[in-house]
mmCIF file with all atom_site columns, C-alpha atoms in Angstrom:
data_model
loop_
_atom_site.group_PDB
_atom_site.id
_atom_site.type_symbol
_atom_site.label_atom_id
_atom_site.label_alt_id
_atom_site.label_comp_id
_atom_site.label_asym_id
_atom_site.label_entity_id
_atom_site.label_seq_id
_atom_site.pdbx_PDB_ins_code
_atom_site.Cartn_x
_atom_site.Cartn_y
_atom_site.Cartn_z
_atom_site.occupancy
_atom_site.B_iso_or_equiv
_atom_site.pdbx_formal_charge
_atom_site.auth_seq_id
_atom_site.auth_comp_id
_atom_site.auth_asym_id
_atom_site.auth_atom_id
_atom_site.pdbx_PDB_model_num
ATOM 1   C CA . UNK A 1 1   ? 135.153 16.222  51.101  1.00 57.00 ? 1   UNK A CA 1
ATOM 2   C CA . UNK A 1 2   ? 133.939 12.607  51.819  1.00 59.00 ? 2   UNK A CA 1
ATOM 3   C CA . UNK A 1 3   ? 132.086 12.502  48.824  1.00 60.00 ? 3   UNK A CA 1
ATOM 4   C CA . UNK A 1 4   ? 135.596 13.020  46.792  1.00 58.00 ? 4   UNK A CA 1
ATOM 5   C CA . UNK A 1 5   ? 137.046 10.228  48.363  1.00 62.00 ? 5   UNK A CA 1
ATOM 6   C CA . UNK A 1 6   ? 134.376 7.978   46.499  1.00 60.00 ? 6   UNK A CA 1
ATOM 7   C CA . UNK A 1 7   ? 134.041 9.940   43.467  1.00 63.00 ? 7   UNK A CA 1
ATOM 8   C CA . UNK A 1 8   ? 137.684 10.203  42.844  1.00 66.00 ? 8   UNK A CA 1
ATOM 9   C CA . UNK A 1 9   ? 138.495 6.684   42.423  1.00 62.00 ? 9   UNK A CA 1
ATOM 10  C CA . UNK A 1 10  ? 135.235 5.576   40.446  1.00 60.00 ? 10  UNK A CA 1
ATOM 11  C CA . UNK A 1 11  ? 136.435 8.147   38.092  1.00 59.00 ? 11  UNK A CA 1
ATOM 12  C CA . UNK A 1 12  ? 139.554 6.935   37.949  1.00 58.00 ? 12  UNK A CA 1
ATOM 13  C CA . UNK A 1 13  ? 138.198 3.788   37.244  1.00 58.00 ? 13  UNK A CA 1
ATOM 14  C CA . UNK A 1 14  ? 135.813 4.567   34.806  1.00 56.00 ? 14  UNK A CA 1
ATOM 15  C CA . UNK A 1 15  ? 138.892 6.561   33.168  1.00 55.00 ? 15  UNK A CA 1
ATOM 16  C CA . UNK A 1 16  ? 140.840 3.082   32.711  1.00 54.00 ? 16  UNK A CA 1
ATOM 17  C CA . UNK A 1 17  ? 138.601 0.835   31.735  1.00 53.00 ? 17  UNK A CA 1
ATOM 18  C CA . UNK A 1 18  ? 137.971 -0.747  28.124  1.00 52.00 ? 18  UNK A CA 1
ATOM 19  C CA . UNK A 1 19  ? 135.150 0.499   26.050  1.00 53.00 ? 19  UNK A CA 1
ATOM 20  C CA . UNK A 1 20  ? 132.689 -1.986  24.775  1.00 52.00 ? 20  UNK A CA 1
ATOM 21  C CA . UNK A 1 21  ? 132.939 -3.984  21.650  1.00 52.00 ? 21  UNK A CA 1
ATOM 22  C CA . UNK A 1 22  ? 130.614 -2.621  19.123  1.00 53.00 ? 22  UNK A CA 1
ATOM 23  C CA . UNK A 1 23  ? 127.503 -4.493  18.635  1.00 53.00 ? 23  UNK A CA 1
ATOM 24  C CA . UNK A 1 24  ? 126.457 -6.987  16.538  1.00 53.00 ? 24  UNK A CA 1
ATOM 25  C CA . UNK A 1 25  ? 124.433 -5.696  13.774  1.00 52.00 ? 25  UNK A CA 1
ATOM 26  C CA . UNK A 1 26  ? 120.871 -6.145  13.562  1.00 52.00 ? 26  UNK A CA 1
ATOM 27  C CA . UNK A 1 27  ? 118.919 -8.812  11.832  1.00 51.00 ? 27  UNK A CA 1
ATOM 28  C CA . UNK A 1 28  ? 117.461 -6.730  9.565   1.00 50.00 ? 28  UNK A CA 1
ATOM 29  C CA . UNK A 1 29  ? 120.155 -4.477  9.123   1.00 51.00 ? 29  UNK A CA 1
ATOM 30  C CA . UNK A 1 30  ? 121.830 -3.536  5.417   1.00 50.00 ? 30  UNK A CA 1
ATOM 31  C CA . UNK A 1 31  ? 124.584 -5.755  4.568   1.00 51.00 ? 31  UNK A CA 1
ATOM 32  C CA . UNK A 1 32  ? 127.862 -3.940  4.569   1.00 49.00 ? 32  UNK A CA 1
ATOM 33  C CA . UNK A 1 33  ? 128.435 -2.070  1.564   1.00 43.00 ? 33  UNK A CA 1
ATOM 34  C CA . UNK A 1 34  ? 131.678 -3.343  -0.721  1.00 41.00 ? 34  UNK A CA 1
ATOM 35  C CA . UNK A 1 35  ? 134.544 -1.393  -2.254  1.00 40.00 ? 35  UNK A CA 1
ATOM 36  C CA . UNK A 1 36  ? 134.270 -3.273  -5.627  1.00 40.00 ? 36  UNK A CA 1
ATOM 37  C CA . UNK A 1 37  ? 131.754 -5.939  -7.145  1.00 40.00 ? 37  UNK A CA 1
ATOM 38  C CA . UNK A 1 38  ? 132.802 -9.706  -6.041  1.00 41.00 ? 38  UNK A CA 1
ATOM 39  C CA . UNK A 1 39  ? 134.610 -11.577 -8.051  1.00 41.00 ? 39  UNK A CA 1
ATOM 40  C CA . UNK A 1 40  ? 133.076 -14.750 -9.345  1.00 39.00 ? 40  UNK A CA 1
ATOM 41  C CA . UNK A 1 41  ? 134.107 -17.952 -8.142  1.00 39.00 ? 41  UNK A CA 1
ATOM 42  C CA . UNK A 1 42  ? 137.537 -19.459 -9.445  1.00 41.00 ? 42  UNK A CA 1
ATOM 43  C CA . UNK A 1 43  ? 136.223 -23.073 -9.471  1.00 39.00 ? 43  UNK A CA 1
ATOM 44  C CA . UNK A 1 44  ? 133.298 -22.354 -11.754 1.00 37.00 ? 44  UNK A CA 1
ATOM 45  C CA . UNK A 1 45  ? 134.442 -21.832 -15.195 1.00 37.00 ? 45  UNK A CA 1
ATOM 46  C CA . UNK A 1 46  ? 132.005 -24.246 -17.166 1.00 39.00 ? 46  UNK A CA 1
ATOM 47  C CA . UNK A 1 47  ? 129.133 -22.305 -18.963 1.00 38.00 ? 47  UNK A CA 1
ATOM 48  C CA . UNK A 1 48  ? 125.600 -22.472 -17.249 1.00 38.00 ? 48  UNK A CA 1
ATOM 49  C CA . UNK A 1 49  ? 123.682 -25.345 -18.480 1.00 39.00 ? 49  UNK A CA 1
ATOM 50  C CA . UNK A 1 50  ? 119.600 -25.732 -19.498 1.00 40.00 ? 50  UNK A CA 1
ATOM 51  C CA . UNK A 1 51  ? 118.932 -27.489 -16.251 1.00 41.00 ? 51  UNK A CA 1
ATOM 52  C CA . UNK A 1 52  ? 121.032 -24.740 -14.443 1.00 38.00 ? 52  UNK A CA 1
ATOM 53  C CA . UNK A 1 53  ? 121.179 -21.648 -15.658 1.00 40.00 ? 53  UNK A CA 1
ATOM 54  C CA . UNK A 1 54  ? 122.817 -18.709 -14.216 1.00 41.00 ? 54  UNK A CA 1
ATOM 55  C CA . UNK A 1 55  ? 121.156 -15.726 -13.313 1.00 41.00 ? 55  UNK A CA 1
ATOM 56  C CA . UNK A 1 56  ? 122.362 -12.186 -14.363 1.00 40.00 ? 56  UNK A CA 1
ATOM 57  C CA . UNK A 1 57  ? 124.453 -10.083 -11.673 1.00 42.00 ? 57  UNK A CA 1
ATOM 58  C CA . UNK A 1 58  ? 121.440 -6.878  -12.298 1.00 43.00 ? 58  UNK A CA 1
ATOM 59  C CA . UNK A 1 59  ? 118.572 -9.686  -11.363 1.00 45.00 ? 59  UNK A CA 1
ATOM 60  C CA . UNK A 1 60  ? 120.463 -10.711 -8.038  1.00 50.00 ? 60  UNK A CA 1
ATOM 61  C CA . UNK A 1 61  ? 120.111 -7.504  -6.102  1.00 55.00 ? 61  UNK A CA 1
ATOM 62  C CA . UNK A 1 62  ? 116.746 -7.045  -7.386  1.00 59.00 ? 62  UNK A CA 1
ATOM 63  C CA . UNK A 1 63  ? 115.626 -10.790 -5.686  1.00 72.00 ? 63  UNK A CA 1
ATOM 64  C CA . UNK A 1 64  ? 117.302 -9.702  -2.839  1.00 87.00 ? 64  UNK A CA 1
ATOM 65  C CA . UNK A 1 65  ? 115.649 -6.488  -2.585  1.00 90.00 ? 65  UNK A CA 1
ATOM 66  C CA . UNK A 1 66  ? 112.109 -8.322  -2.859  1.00 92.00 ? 66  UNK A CA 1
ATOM 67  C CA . UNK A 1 67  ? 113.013 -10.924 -0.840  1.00 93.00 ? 67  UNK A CA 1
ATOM 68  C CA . UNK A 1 68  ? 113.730 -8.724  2.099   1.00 94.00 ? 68  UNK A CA 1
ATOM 69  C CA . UNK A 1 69  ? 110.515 -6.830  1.526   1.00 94.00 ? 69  UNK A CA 1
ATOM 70  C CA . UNK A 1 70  ? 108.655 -10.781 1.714   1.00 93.00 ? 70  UNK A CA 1
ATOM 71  C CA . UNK A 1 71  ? 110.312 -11.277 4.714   1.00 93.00 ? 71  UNK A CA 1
ATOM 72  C CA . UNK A 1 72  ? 109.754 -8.262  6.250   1.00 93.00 ? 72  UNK A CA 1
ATOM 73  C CA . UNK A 1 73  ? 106.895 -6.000  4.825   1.00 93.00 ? 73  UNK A CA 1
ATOM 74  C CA . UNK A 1 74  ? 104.654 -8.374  2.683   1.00 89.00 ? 74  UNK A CA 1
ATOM 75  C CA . UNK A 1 75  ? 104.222 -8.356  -0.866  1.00 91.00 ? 75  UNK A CA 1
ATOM 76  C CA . UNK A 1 76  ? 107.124 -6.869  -2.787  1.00 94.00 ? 76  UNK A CA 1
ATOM 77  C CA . UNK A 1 77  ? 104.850 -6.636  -5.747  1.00 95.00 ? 77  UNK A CA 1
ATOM 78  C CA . UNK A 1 78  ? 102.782 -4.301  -4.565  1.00 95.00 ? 78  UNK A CA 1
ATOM 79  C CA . UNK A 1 79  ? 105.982 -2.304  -3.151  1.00 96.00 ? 79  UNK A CA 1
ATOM 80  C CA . UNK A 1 80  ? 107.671 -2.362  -6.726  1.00 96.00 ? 80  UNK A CA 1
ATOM 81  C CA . UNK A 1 81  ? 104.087 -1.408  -8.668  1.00 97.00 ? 81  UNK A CA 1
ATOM 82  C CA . UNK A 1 82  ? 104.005 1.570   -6.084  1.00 97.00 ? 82  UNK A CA 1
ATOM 83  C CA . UNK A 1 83  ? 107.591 2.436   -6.790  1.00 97.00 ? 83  UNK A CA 1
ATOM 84  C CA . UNK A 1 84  ? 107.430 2.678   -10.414 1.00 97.00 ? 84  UNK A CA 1
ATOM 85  C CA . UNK A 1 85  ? 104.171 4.486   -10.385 1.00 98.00 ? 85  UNK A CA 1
ATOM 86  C CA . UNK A 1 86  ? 105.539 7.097   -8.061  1.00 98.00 ? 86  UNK A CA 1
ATOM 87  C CA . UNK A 1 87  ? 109.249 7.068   -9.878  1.00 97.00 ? 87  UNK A CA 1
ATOM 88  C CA . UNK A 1 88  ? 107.423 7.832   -13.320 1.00 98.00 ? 88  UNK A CA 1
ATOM 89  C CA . UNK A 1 89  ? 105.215 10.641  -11.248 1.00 97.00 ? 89  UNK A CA 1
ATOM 90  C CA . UNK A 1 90  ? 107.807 12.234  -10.317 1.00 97.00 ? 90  UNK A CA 1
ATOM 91  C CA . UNK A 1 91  ? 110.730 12.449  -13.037 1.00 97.00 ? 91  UNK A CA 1
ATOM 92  C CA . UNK A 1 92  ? 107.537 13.008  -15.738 1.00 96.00 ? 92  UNK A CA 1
ATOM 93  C CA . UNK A 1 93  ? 106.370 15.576  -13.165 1.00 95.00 ? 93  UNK A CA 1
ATOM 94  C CA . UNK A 1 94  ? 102.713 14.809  -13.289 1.00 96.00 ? 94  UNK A CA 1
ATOM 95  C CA . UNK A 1 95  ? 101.146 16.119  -9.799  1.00 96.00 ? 95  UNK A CA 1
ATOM 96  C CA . UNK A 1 96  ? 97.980  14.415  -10.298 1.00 96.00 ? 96  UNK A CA 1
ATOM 97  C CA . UNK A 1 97  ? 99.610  10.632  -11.010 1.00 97.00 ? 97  UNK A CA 1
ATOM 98  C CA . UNK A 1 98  ? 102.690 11.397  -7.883  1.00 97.00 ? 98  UNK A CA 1
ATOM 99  C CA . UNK A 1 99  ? 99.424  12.399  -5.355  1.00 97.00 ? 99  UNK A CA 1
ATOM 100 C CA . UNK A 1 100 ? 97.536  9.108   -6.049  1.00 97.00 ? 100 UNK A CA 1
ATOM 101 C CA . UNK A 1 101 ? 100.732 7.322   -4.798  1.00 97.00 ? 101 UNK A CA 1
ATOM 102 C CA . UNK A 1 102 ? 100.964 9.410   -1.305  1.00 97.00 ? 102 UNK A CA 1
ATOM 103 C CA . UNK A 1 103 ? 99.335  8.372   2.276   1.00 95.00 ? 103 UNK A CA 1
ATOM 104 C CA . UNK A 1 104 ? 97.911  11.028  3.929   1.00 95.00 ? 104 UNK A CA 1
ATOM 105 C CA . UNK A 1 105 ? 98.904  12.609  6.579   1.00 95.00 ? 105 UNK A CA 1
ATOM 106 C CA . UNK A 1 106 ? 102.318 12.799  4.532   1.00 96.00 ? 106 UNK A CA 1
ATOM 107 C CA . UNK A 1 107 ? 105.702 12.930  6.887   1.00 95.00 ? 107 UNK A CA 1
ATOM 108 C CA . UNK A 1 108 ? 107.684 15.982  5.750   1.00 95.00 ? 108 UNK A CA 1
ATOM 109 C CA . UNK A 1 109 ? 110.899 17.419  6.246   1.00 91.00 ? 109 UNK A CA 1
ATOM 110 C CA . UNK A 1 110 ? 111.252 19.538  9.457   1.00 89.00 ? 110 UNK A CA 1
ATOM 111 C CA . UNK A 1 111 ? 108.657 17.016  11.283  1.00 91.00 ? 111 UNK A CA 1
ATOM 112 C CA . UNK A 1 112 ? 105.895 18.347  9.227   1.00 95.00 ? 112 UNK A CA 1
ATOM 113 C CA . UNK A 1 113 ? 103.096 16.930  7.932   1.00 96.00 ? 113 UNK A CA 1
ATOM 114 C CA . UNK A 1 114 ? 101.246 17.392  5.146   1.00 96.00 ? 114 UNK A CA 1
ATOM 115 C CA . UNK A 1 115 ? 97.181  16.778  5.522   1.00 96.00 ? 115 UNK A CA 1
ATOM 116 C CA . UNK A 1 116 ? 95.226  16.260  1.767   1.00 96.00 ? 116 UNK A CA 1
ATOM 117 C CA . UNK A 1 117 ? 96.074  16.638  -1.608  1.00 97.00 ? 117 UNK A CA 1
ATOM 118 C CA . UNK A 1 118 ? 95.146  20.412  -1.876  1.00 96.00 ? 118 UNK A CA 1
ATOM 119 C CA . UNK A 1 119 ? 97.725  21.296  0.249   1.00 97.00 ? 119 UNK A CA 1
ATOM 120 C CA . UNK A 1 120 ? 100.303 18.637  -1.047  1.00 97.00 ? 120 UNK A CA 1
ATOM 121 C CA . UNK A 1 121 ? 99.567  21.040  -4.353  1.00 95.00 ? 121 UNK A CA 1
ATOM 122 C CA . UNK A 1 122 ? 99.863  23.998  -3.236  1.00 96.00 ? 122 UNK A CA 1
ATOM 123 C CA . UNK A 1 123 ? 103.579 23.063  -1.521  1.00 95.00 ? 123 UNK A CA 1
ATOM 124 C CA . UNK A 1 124 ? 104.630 20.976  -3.932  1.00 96.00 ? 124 UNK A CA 1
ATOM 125 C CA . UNK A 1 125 ? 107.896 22.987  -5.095  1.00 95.00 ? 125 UNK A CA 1
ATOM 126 C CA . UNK A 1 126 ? 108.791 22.626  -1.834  1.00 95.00 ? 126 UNK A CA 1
ATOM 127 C CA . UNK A 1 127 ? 108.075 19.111  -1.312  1.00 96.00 ? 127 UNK A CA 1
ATOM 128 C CA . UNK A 1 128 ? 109.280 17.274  -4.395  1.00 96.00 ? 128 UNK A CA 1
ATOM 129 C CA . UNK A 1 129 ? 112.584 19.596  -4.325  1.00 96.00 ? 129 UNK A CA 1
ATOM 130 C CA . UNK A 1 130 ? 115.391 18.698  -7.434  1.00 97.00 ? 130 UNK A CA 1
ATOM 131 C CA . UNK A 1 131 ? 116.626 16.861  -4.445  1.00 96.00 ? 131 UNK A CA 1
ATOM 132 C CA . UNK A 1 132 ? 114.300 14.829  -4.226  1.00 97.00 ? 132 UNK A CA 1
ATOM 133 C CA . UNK A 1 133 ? 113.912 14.394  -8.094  1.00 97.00 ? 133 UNK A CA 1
ATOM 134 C CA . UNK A 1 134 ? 117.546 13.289  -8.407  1.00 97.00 ? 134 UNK A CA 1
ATOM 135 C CA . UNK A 1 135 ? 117.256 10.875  -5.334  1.00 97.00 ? 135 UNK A CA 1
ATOM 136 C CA . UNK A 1 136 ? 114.079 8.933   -7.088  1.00 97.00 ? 136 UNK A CA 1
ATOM 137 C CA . UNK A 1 137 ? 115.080 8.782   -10.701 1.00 97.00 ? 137 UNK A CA 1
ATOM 138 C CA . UNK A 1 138 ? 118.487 7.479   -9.550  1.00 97.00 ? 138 UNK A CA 1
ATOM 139 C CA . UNK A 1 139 ? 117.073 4.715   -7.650  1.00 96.00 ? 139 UNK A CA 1
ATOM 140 C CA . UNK A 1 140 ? 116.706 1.160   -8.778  1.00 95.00 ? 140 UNK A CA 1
ATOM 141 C CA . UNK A 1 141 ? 114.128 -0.926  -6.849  1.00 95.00 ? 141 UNK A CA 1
ATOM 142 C CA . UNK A 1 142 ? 116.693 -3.636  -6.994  1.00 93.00 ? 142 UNK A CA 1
ATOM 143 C CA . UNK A 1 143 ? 118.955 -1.877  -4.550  1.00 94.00 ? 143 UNK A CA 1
ATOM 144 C CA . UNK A 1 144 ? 116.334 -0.273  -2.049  1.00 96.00 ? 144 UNK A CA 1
ATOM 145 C CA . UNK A 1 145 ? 117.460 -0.526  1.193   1.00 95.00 ? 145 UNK A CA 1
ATOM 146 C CA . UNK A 1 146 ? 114.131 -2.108  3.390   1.00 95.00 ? 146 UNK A CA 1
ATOM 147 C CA . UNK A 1 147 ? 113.938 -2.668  7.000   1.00 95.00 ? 147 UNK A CA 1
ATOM 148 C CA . UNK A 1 148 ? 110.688 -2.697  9.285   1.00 93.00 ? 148 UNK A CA 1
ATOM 149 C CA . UNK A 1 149 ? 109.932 1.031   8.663   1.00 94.00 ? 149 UNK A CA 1
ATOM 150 C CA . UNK A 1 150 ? 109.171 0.320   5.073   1.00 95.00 ? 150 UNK A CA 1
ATOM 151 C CA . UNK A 1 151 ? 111.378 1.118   1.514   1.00 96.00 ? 151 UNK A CA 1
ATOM 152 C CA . UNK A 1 152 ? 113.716 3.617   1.383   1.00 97.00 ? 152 UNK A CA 1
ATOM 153 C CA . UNK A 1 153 ? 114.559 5.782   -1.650  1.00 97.00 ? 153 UNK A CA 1
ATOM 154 C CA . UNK A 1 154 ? 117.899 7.215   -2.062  1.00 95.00 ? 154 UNK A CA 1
ATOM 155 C CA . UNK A 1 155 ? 119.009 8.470   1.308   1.00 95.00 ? 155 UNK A CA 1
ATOM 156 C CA . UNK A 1 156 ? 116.275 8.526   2.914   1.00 95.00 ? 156 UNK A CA 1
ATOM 157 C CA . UNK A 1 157 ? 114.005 11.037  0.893   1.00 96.00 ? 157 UNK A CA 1
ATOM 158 C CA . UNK A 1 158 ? 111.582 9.045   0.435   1.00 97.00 ? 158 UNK A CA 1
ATOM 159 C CA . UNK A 1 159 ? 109.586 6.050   2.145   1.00 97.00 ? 159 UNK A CA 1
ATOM 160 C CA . UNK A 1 160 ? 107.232 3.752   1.327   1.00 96.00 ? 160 UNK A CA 1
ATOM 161 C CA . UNK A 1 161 ? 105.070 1.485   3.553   1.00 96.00 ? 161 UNK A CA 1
ATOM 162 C CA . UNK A 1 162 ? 101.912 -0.352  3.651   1.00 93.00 ? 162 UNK A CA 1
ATOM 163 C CA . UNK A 1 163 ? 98.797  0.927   5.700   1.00 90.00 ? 163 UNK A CA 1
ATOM 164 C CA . UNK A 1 164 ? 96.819  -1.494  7.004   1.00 87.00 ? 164 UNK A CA 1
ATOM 165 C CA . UNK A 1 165 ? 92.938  -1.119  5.444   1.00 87.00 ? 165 UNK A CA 1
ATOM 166 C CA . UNK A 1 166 ? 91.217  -3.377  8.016   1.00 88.00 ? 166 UNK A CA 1
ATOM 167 C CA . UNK A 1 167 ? 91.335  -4.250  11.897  1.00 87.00 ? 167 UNK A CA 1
ATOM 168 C CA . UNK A 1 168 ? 93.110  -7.258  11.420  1.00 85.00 ? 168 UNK A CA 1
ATOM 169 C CA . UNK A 1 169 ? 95.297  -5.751  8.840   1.00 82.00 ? 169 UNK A CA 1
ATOM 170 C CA . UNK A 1 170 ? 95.179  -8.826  6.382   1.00 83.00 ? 170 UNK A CA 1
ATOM 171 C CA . UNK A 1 171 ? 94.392  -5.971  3.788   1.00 85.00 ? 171 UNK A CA 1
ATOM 172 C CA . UNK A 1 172 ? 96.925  -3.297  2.978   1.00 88.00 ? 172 UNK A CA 1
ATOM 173 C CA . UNK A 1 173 ? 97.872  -0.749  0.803   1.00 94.00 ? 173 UNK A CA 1
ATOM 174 C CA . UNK A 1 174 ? 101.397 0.959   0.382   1.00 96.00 ? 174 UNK A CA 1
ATOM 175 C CA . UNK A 1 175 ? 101.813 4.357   -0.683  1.00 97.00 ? 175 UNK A CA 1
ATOM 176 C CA . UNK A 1 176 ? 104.325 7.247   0.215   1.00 97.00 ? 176 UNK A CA 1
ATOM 177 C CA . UNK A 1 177 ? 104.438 7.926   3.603   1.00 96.00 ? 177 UNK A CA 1
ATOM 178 C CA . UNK A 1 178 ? 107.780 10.033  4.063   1.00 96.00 ? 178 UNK A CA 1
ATOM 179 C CA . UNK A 1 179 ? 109.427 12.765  1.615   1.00 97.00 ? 179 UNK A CA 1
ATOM 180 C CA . UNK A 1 180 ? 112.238 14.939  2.955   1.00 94.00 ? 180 UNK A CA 1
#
């Protein structure tokens, strides 16, 4: 019974109280997504210029996308070389070219993994699902959403990162790591 009389009113308490404001989003977190596309300034109506011209609304994403890789993965190049290889694989359905592009062990759905090539074969109906198919052709590397666990394609069915290929990990290569 004493144990109520100090439980009751910490409840009570608890009960009353304010919840916390949500946090702050992360640093390296997506910026939040818009309703529409933003309208372009009012005040600049001239045409661009030579010595400043004005680049395209499809090339802005895409130099945001890399520059978020630079920032946080290393060289977008190499990301967007390994992301049209592996796009291409995959909606031309060559097994051969979308298994050169995949890191071994491979992260499945289910928290599976997938060991070697043979049996990335052998499962691959059930790995590279229509899914899957619809999720990578309908991605544009300009609008990948990247944060410190690599590239993201469509909702999350696929990653890419880099592996590092030496002890100090000055050398990498990215491939596949995730498909769900």
């Amino acid at each position: 019974m004493r144990r109520m009389a100090y439980l009751i009113p910490a409840l009570l308490l608890a009960a009353c109280s304010q919840p916390a404001p949500p946090a702050k989003p992360a640093a390296d977190a997506p910026p939040p997504m818009e309703a529409s596309a933003p309208a372009a300034p009012a005040a600049s109506t001239a045409e661009p210029t030579a010595a400043a011209p004005a680049a395209s609304e499809a090339d802005a994403p895409a130099e945001d996308a890399r520059a978020r890789i630079e920032s946080l993965l290393g060289d977008a190049a190499q990301y967007e070389k390994v992301f049209n290889a592996f796009k291409t694989a995959v909606v031309g359905g060559d097994r051969a070219a979308v298994v050169e592009e995949v890191h071994f062990p491979l992260n499945i759905a289910g928290g599976k993994k997938i060991t070697g090539p043979g049996e990335f074969q052998r499962n691959y109906e059930k790995i590279i699902t229509p899914a899957v198919v619809k999720a990578v052709s309908e991605q544009d590397f300009g609008k990948v959403f990247v944060n410190q666990q690599g590239v993201m394609i469509g909702d999350g069915q696929v990653w890419l990162n880099g592996q590092c290929l030496d002890q100090s990990c000055t050398k990498t290569e990215v491939k596949v790591i995730t498909i769900q």
